[in-house]
Coordinates of C-alpha atoms in Angstrom, one line a residue:
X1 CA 0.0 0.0 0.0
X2 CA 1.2 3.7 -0.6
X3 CA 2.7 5.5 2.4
X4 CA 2.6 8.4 0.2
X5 CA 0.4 10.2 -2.1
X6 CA 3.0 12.3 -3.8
X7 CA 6.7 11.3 -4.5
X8 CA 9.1 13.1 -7.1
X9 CA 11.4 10.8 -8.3
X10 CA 14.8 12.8 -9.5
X11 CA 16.5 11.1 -12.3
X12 CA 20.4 11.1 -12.1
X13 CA 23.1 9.2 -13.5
X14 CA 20.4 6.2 -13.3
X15 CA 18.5 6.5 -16.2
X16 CA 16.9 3.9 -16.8
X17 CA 13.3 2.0 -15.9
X18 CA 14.8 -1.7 -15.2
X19 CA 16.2 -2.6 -12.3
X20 CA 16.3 1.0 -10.9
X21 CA 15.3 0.8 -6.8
X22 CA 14.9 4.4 -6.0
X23 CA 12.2 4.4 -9.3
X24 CA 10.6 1.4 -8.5
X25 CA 10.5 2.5 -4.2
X26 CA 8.8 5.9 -4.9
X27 CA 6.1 3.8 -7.3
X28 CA 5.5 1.6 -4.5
X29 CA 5.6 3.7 -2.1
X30 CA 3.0 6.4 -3.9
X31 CA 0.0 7.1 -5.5
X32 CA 1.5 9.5 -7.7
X33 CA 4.8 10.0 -8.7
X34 CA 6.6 12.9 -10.9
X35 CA 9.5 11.9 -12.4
X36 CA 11.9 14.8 -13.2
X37 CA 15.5 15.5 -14.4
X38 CA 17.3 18.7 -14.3
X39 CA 20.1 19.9 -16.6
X40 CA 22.4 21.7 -14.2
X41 CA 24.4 24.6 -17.1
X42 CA 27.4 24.2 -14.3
X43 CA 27.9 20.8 -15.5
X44 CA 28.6 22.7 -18.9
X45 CA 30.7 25.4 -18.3
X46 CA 34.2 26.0 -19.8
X47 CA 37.3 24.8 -17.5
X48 CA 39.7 27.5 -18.3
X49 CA 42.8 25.8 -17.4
X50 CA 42.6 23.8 -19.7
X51 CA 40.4 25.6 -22.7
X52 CA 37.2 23.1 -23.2
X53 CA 34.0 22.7 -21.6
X54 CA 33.4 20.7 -18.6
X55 CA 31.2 18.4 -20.5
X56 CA 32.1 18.1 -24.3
X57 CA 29.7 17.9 -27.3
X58 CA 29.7 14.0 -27.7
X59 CA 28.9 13.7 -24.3
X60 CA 26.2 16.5 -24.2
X61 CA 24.6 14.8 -27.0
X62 CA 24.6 11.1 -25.6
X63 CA 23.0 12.7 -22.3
X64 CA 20.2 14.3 -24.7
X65 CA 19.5 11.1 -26.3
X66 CA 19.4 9.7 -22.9
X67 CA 17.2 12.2 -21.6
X68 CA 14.8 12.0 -24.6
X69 CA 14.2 7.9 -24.8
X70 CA 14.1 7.5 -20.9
X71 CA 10.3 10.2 -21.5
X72 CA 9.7 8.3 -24.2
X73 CA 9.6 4.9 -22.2
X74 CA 8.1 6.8 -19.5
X75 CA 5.2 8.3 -22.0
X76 CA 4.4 4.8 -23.1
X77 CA 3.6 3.7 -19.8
X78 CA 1.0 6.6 -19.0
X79 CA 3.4 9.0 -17.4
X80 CA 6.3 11.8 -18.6
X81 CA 9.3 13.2 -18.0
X82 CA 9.9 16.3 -16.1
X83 CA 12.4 18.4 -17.8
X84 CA 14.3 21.2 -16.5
X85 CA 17.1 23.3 -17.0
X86 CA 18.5 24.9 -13.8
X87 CA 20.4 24.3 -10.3
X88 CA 18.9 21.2 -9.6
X89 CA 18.3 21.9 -5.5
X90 CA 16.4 25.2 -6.4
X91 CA 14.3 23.6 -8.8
X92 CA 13.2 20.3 -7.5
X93 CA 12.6 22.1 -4.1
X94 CA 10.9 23.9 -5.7
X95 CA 8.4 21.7 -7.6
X96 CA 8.3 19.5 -4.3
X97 CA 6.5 22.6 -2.7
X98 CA 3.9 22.9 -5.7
X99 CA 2.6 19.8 -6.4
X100 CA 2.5 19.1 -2.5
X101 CA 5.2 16.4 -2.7
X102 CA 5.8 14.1 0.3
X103 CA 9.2 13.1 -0.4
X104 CA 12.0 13.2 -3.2
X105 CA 13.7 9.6 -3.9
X106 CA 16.8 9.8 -6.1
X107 CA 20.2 7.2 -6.9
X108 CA 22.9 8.1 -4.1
X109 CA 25.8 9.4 -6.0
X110 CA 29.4 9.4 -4.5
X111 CA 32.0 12.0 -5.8
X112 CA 32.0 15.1 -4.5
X113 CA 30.1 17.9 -7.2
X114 CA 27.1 15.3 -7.1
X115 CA 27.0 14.6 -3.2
X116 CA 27.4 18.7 -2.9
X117 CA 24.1 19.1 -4.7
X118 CA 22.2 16.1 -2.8
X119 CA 23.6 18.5 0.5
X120 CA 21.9 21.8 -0.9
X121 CA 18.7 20.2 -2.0
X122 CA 18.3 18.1 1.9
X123 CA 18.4 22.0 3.1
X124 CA 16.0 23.3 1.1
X125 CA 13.8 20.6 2.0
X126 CA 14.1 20.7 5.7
X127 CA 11.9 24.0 5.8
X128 CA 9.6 22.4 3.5
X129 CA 9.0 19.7 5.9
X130 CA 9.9 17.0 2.7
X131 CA 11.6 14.1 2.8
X132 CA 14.6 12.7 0.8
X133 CA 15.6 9.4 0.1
X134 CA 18.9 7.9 -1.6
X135 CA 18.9 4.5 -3.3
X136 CA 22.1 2.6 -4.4
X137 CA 21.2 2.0 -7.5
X138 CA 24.9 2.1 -9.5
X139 CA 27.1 -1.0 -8.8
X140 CA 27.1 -4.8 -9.1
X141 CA 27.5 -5.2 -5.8
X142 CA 25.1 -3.3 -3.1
X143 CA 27.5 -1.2 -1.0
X144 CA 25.2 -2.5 2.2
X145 CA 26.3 -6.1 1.1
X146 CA 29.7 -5.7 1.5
X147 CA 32.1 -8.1 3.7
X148 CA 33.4 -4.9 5.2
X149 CA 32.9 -1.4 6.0
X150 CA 34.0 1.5 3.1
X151 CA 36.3 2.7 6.1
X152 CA 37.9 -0.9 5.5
X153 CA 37.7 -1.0 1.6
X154 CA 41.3 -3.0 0.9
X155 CA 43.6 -0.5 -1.7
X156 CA 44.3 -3.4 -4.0
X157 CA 42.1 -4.4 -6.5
X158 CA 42.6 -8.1 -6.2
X159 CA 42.2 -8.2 -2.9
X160 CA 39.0 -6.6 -2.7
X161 CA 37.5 -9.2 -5.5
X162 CA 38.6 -12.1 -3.8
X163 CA 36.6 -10.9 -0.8
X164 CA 33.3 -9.7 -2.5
X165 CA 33.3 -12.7 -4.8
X166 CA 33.8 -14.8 -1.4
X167 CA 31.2 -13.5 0.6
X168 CA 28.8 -10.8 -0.9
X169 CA 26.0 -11.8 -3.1
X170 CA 24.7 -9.9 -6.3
X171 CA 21.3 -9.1 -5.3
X172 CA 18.5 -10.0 -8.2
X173 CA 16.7 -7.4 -10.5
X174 CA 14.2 -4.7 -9.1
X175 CA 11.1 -5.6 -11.4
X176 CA 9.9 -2.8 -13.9
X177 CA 6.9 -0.6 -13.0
X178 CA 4.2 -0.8 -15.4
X179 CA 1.2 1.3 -15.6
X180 CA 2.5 5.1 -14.0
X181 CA 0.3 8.2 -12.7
X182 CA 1.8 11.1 -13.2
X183 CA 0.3 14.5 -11.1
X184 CA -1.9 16.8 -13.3
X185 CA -1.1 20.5 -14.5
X186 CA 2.6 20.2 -14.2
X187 CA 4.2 21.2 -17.2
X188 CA 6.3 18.7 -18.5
X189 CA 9.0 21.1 -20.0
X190 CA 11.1 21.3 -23.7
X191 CA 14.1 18.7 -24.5
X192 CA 17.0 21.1 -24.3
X193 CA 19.6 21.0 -27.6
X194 CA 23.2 21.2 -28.1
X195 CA 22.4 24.7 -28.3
X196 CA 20.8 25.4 -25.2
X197 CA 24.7 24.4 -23.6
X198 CA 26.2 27.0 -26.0
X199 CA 27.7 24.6 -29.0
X200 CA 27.2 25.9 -32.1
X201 CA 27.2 22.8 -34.1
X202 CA 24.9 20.0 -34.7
X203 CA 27.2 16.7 -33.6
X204 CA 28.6 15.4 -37.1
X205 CA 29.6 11.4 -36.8
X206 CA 32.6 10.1 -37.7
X207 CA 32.7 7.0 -40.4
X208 CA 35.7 6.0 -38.8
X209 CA 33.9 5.7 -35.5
X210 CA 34.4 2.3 -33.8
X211 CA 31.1 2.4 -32.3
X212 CA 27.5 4.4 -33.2
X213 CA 26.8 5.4 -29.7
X214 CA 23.3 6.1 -29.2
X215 CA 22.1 7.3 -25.7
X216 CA 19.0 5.6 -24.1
X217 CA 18.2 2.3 -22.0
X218 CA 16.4 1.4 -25.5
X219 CA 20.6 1.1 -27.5
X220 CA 21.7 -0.2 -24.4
X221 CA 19.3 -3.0 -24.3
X222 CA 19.6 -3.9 -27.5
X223 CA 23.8 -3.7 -27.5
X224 CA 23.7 -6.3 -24.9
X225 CA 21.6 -8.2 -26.5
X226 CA 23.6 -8.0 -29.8
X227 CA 26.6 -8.6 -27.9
X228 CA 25.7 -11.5 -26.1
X229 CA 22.8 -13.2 -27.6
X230 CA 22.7 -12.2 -31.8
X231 CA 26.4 -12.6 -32.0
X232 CA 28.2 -14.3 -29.3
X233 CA 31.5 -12.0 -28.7
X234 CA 31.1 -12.7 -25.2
X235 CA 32.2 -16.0 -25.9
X236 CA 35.8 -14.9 -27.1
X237 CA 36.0 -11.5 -25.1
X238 CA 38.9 -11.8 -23.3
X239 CA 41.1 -12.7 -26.1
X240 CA 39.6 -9.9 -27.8
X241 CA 39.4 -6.8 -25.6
X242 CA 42.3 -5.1 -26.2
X243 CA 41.4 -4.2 -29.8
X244 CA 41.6 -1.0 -31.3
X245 CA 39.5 -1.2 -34.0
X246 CA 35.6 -1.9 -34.9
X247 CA 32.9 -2.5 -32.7
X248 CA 32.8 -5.5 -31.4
X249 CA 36.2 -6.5 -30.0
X250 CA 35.0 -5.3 -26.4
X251 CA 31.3 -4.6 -25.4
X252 CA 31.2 -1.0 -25.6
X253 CA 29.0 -1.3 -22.6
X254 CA 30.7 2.0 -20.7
X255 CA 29.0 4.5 -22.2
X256 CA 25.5 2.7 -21.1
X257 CA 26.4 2.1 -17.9
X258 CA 28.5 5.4 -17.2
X259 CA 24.7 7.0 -17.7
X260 CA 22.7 4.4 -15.9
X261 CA 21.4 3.5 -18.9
X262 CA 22.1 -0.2 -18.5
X263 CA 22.4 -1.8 -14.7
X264 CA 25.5 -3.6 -14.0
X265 CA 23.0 -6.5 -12.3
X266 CA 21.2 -7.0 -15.6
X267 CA 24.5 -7.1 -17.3
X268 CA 25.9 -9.6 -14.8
X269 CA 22.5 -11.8 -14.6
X270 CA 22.6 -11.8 -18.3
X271 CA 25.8 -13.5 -18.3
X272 CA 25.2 -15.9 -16.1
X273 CA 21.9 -17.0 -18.2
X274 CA 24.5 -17.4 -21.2
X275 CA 26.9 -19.3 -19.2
X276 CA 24.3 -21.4 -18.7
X277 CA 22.7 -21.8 -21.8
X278 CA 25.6 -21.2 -24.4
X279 CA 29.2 -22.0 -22.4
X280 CA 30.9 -20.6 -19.2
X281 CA 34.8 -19.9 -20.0
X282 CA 37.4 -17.5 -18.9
X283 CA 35.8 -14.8 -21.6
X284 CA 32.2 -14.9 -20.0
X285 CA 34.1 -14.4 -16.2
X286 CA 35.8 -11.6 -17.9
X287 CA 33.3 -9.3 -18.6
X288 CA 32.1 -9.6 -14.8
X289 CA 35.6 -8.8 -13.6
X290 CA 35.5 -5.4 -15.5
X291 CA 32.0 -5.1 -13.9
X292 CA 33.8 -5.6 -10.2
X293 CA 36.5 -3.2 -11.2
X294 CA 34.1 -0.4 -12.1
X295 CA 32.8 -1.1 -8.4
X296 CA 36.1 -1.0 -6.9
X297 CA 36.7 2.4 -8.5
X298 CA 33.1 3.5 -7.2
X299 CA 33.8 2.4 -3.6
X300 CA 37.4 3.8 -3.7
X301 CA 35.7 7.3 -4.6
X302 CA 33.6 6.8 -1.7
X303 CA 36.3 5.8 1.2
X304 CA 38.8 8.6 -0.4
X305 CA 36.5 11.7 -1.1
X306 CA 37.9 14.6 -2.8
X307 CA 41.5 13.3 -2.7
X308 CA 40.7 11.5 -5.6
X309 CA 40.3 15.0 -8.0
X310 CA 43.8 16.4 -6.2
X311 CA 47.6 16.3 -7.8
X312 CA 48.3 14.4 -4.8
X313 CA 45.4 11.9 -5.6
X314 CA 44.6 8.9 -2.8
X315 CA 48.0 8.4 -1.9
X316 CA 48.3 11.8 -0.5
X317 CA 51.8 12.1 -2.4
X318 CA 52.9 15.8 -2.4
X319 CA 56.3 14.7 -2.9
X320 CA 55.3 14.5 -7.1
X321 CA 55.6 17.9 -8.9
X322 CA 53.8 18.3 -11.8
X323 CA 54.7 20.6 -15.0
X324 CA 51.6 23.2 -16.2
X325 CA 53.1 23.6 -19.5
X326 CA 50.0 24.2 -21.5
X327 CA 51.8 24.3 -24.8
X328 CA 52.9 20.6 -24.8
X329 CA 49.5 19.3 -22.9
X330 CA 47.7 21.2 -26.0
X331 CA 50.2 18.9 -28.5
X332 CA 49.3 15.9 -26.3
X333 CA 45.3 16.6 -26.5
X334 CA 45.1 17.6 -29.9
X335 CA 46.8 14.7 -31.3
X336 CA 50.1 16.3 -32.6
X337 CA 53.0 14.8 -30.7
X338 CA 55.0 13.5 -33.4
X339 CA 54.0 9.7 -31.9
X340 CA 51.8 7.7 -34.0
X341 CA 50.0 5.2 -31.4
X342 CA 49.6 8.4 -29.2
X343 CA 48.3 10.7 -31.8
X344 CA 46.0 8.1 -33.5
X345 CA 44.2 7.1 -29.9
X346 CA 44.1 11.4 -29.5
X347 CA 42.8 12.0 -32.9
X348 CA 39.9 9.1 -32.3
X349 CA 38.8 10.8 -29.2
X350 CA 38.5 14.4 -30.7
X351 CA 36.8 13.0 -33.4
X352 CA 34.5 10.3 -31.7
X353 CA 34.1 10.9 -27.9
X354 CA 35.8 7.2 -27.3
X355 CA 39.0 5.7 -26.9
X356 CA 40.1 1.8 -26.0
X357 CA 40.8 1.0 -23.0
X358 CA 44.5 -0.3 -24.2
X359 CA 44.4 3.9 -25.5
X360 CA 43.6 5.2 -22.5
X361 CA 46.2 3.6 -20.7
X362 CA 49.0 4.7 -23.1
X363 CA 48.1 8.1 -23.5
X364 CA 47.9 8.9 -20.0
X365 CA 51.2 7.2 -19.5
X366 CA 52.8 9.7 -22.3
X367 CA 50.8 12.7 -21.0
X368 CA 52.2 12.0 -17.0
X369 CA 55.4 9.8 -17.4
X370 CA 56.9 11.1 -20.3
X371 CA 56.2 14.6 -20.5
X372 CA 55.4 15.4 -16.8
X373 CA 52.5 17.5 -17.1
X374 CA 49.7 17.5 -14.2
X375 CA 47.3 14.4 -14.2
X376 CA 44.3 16.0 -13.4
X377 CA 44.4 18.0 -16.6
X378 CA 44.5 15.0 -18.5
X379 CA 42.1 13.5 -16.7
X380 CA 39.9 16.9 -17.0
X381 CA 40.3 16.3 -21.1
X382 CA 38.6 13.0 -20.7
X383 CA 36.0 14.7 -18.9
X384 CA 35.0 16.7 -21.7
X385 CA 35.4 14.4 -24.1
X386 CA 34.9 11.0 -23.4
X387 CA 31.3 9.5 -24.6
X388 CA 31.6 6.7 -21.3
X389 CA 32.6 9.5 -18.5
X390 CA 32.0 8.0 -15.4
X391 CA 34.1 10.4 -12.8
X392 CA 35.0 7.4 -10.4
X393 CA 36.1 5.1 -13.0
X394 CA 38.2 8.0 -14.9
X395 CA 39.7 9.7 -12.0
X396 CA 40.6 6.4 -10.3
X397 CA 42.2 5.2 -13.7
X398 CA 44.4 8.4 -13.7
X399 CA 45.3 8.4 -10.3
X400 CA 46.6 4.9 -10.7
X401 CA 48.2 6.3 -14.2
X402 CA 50.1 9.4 -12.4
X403 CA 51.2 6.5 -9.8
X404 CA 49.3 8.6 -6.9
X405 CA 46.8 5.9 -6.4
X406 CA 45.9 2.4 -5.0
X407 CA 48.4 0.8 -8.0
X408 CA 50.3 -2.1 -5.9
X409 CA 53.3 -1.8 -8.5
X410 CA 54.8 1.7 -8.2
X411 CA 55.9 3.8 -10.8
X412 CA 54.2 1.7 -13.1
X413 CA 55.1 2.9 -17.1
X414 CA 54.2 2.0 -20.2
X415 CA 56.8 1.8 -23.3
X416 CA 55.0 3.2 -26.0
X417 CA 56.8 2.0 -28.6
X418 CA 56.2 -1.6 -27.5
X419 CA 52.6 -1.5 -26.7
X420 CA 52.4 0.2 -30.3
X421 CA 54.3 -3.1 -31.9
X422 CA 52.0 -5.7 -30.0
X423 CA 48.4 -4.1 -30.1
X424 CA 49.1 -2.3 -33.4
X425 CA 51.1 -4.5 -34.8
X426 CA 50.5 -3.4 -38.8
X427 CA 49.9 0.2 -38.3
X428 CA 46.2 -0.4 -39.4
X429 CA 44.5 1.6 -36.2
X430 CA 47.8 4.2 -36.6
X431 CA 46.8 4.5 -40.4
X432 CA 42.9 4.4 -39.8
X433 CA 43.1 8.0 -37.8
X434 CA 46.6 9.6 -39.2
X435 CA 45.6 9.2 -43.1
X436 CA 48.9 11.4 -44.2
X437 CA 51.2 8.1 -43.1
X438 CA 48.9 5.7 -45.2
X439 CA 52.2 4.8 -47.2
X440 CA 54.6 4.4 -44.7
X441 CA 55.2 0.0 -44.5
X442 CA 54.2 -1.3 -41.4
X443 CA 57.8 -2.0 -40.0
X444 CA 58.2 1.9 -40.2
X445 CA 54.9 3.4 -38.9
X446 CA 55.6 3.5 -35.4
X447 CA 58.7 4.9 -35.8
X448 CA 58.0 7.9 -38.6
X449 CA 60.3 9.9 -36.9
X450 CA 63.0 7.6 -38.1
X451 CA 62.5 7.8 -41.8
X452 CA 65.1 9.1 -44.0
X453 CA 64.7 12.2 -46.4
X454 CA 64.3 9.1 -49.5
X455 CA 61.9 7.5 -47.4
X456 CA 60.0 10.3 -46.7
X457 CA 59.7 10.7 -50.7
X458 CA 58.8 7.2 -51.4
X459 CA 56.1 7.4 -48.9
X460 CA 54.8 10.4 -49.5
X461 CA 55.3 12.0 -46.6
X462 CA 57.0 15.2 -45.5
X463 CA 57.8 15.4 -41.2
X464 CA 57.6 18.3 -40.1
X465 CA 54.6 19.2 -42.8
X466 CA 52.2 16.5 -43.2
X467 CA 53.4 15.0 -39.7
X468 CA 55.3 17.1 -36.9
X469 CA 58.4 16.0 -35.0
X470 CA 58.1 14.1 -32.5
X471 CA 58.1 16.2 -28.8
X472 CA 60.2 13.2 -27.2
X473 CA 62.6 10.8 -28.6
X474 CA 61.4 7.7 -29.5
X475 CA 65.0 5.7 -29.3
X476 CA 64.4 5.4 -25.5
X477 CA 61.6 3.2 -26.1
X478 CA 63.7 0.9 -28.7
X479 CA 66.9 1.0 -25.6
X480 CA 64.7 -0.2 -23.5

């Protein structure tokens, strides 16, 4: 039975209907609920350290899409969409007060801009006599189910898998509400556009793109389903995931799940239905252990609060000095370094709003380790651009990166040169986003720098014209 008559359910990074708690409480729990999501314009501002906006245009536009299919699923079950543009506190107080609200439910974020706003909006409420409520709603594992306290969250990785695979259960899916009653004369409010956030442009796609991202639960579901069920790459996913290019040599679930698109539980019970009913092998367990590391980074973000967005990062390190040399961090971001592998994962990401995993990694070595400029600028870039942002997953990845976080091998460093021989081994992702070295053989391409002035003629290509110089020299990857 209702406890409530009204309930505004606030829409977050959890949008989707399936196996969302907080939606599926406040529809339990009331006769009426409004569901509303607010576009906050601080989320969009421009960082000027760094000379791009906070969130980027691919990014922008996947949340839009997001936005727009979650009303559309709500529409077709008898209800809508709230949409706003605003500071979020002000504004759902505010519509709390006028359609007589009893509560607000919403998905319990962790890092530090979200939990800000969940502080402002509990004391605008507090006047108002309204309750809130946070659901979990984000990870595989709920963080109640736990064999230990966050407090006692253990800093390595494998350590805390062995211990939640030992002893904390994945809880099953939150069924789907159905039929919805939304509260009359409340107006449901425009779909904002790119414009609206101040980019000029509509979003032009990429052909090279190694993915079509789409925002909404409605791509997500059908991804997995492609994934798993119409094409079986789980089956051969771990042998396959450190691909650079095309769609489907890793799941391309991030971007879903980054936006609560797709829950990591339906993800997880998924797999274990096509372990059951296709084959269970290391590839299938594979695509879980991500899952478990996107909680680790979650729960990390929790026990280590802002530390995470500082120089120093978890560790606390002030002994590292970083360079703010905005020159060379422009070369880095804008794909002009002079290094092939580094320019070509770069170039995708300006171009796309995604990068590979096995990218990421390399670039961020390159940006920290060999030129020594400031982490969190790089990991500000990905920010902006990065179709899959999920702020505890990217700024626990760089901390580990700038070897300020919970990394059990120190001053861990990646030799470019070799990861660009083994996961690019013919130069065909190197040529795919640097056109201008389409001639140069494949024993050559990771090593332009190298060619002689004949070379450069039979290749058809002219360094220091078609392709710049590189800012560091490559020979002390081929020493080592």
């Amino acid at each position: 039975m209702p406890t409530h008559n009204r309930i505004l359910y606030w829409f977050r990074n959890d949008l989707r209907l399936h196996d969302n708690a907080g939606f599926a409480a406040a529809c339990e729990d009331a006769t009426q609920v409004l569901p509303v999501y607010v576009f906050d314009p601080r989320q969009f501002r421009e960082l000027a350290a760094i000379g791009v906006k906070k969130t980027g245009i691919f990014r922008t536009n996947f949340l839009i899409e997001c936005v727009a299919d979650l009303r559309a699923s709500l529409r077709a079950r008898g209800a809508d969409l709230i949409i706003r543009v605003g500071e979020p506190s002000q504004i759902l107080a505010d519509l709390a007060e006028t359609i007589d609200a009893q509560a607000i439910y919403a998905s319990k974020e962790v890092t530090s801009e979200e939990t800000d706003v969940e502080s402002a909006l509990s004391k605008r409420l507090k006047p108002l006599n309204i309750d809130i409520e946070f659901f979990w709603t984000s990870t595989l594992y709920h963080v109640r189910d736990l064999p230990f306290g966050v407090a006692k969250l253990p800093d390595i990785f494998t350590q805390f898998r062995n211990r939640v695979e030992k002893y904390a259960p994945v809880r099953e899916l939150v069924p789907t509400p159905d039929a919805l009653q939304l509260p009359d004369d409340v107006d449901s409010g425009d779909m904002p556009t790119l414009s609206t956030f101040g980019f000029d442009n509509a979003l032009k796609s990429d052909v090279r793109a190694a993915v079509p991202f789409k925002g909404g639960e409605t791509a997500a579901v059908a991804r997995l389903e492609r994934y798993l069920w119409e094409k079986d790459l789980i089956r051969t996913y771990k042998d396959t995931r450190n691909g650079m290019l095309g769609e489907d040599y890793s799941s391309k679930f991030s971007a879903w799940l980054a936006h609560g698109c797709l829950s990591p539980r339906f993800v997880f019970h998924e797999v274990k239905r096509y372990e059951q009913e296709r084959i269970a092998n290391d590839s299938t367990y594979w695509l879980i252990f991500e899952l478990i590391w996107r909680d680790f980074f979650r729960f990390v973000a929790l026990k280590f609060g802002t530390r995470l967005f500082k120089p120093s990062g978890i560790k606390h390190d002030l002994q590292k000095h970083w360079r703010r040399d905005f020159d060379l961090f422009q070369r880095w971001a804008e794909g002009e370094t002079g290094i092939p592998f580094i320019d070509a994962n770069m170039r995708e990401l300006n171009h796309t709003g995604f990068m590979s995993n096995r990218g990421r990694q390399n670039v961020g070595s390159f940006l920290v380790k060999d030129l020594g400029i400031d982490w969190t600028w790089g990991a500000a870039y990905f920010e902006s651009l990065l179709v899959d942002y999920d702020p505890c997953s990217n700024w626990g990845n760089w901390n580990y990166v700038a070897g300020v976080g919970n990394d059990p091998r120190e001053d861990r460093y990646f030799n470019i040169l070799t990861q660009a021989s083994r996961y690019d081994e013919r130069g065909d992702y190197v040529k795919h986003w640097l056109p201008e070295l389409a001639n140069v053989p494949a024993d050559k391409i990771q090593v332009v720098s190298t060619l002689t002035r004949q070379q450069q003629t039979d290749y058809d290509v002219a360094l220091g014209e078609d392709y710049p110089m590189p800012i560091v020299n490559p020979a002390k990857w081929m020493k080592k």
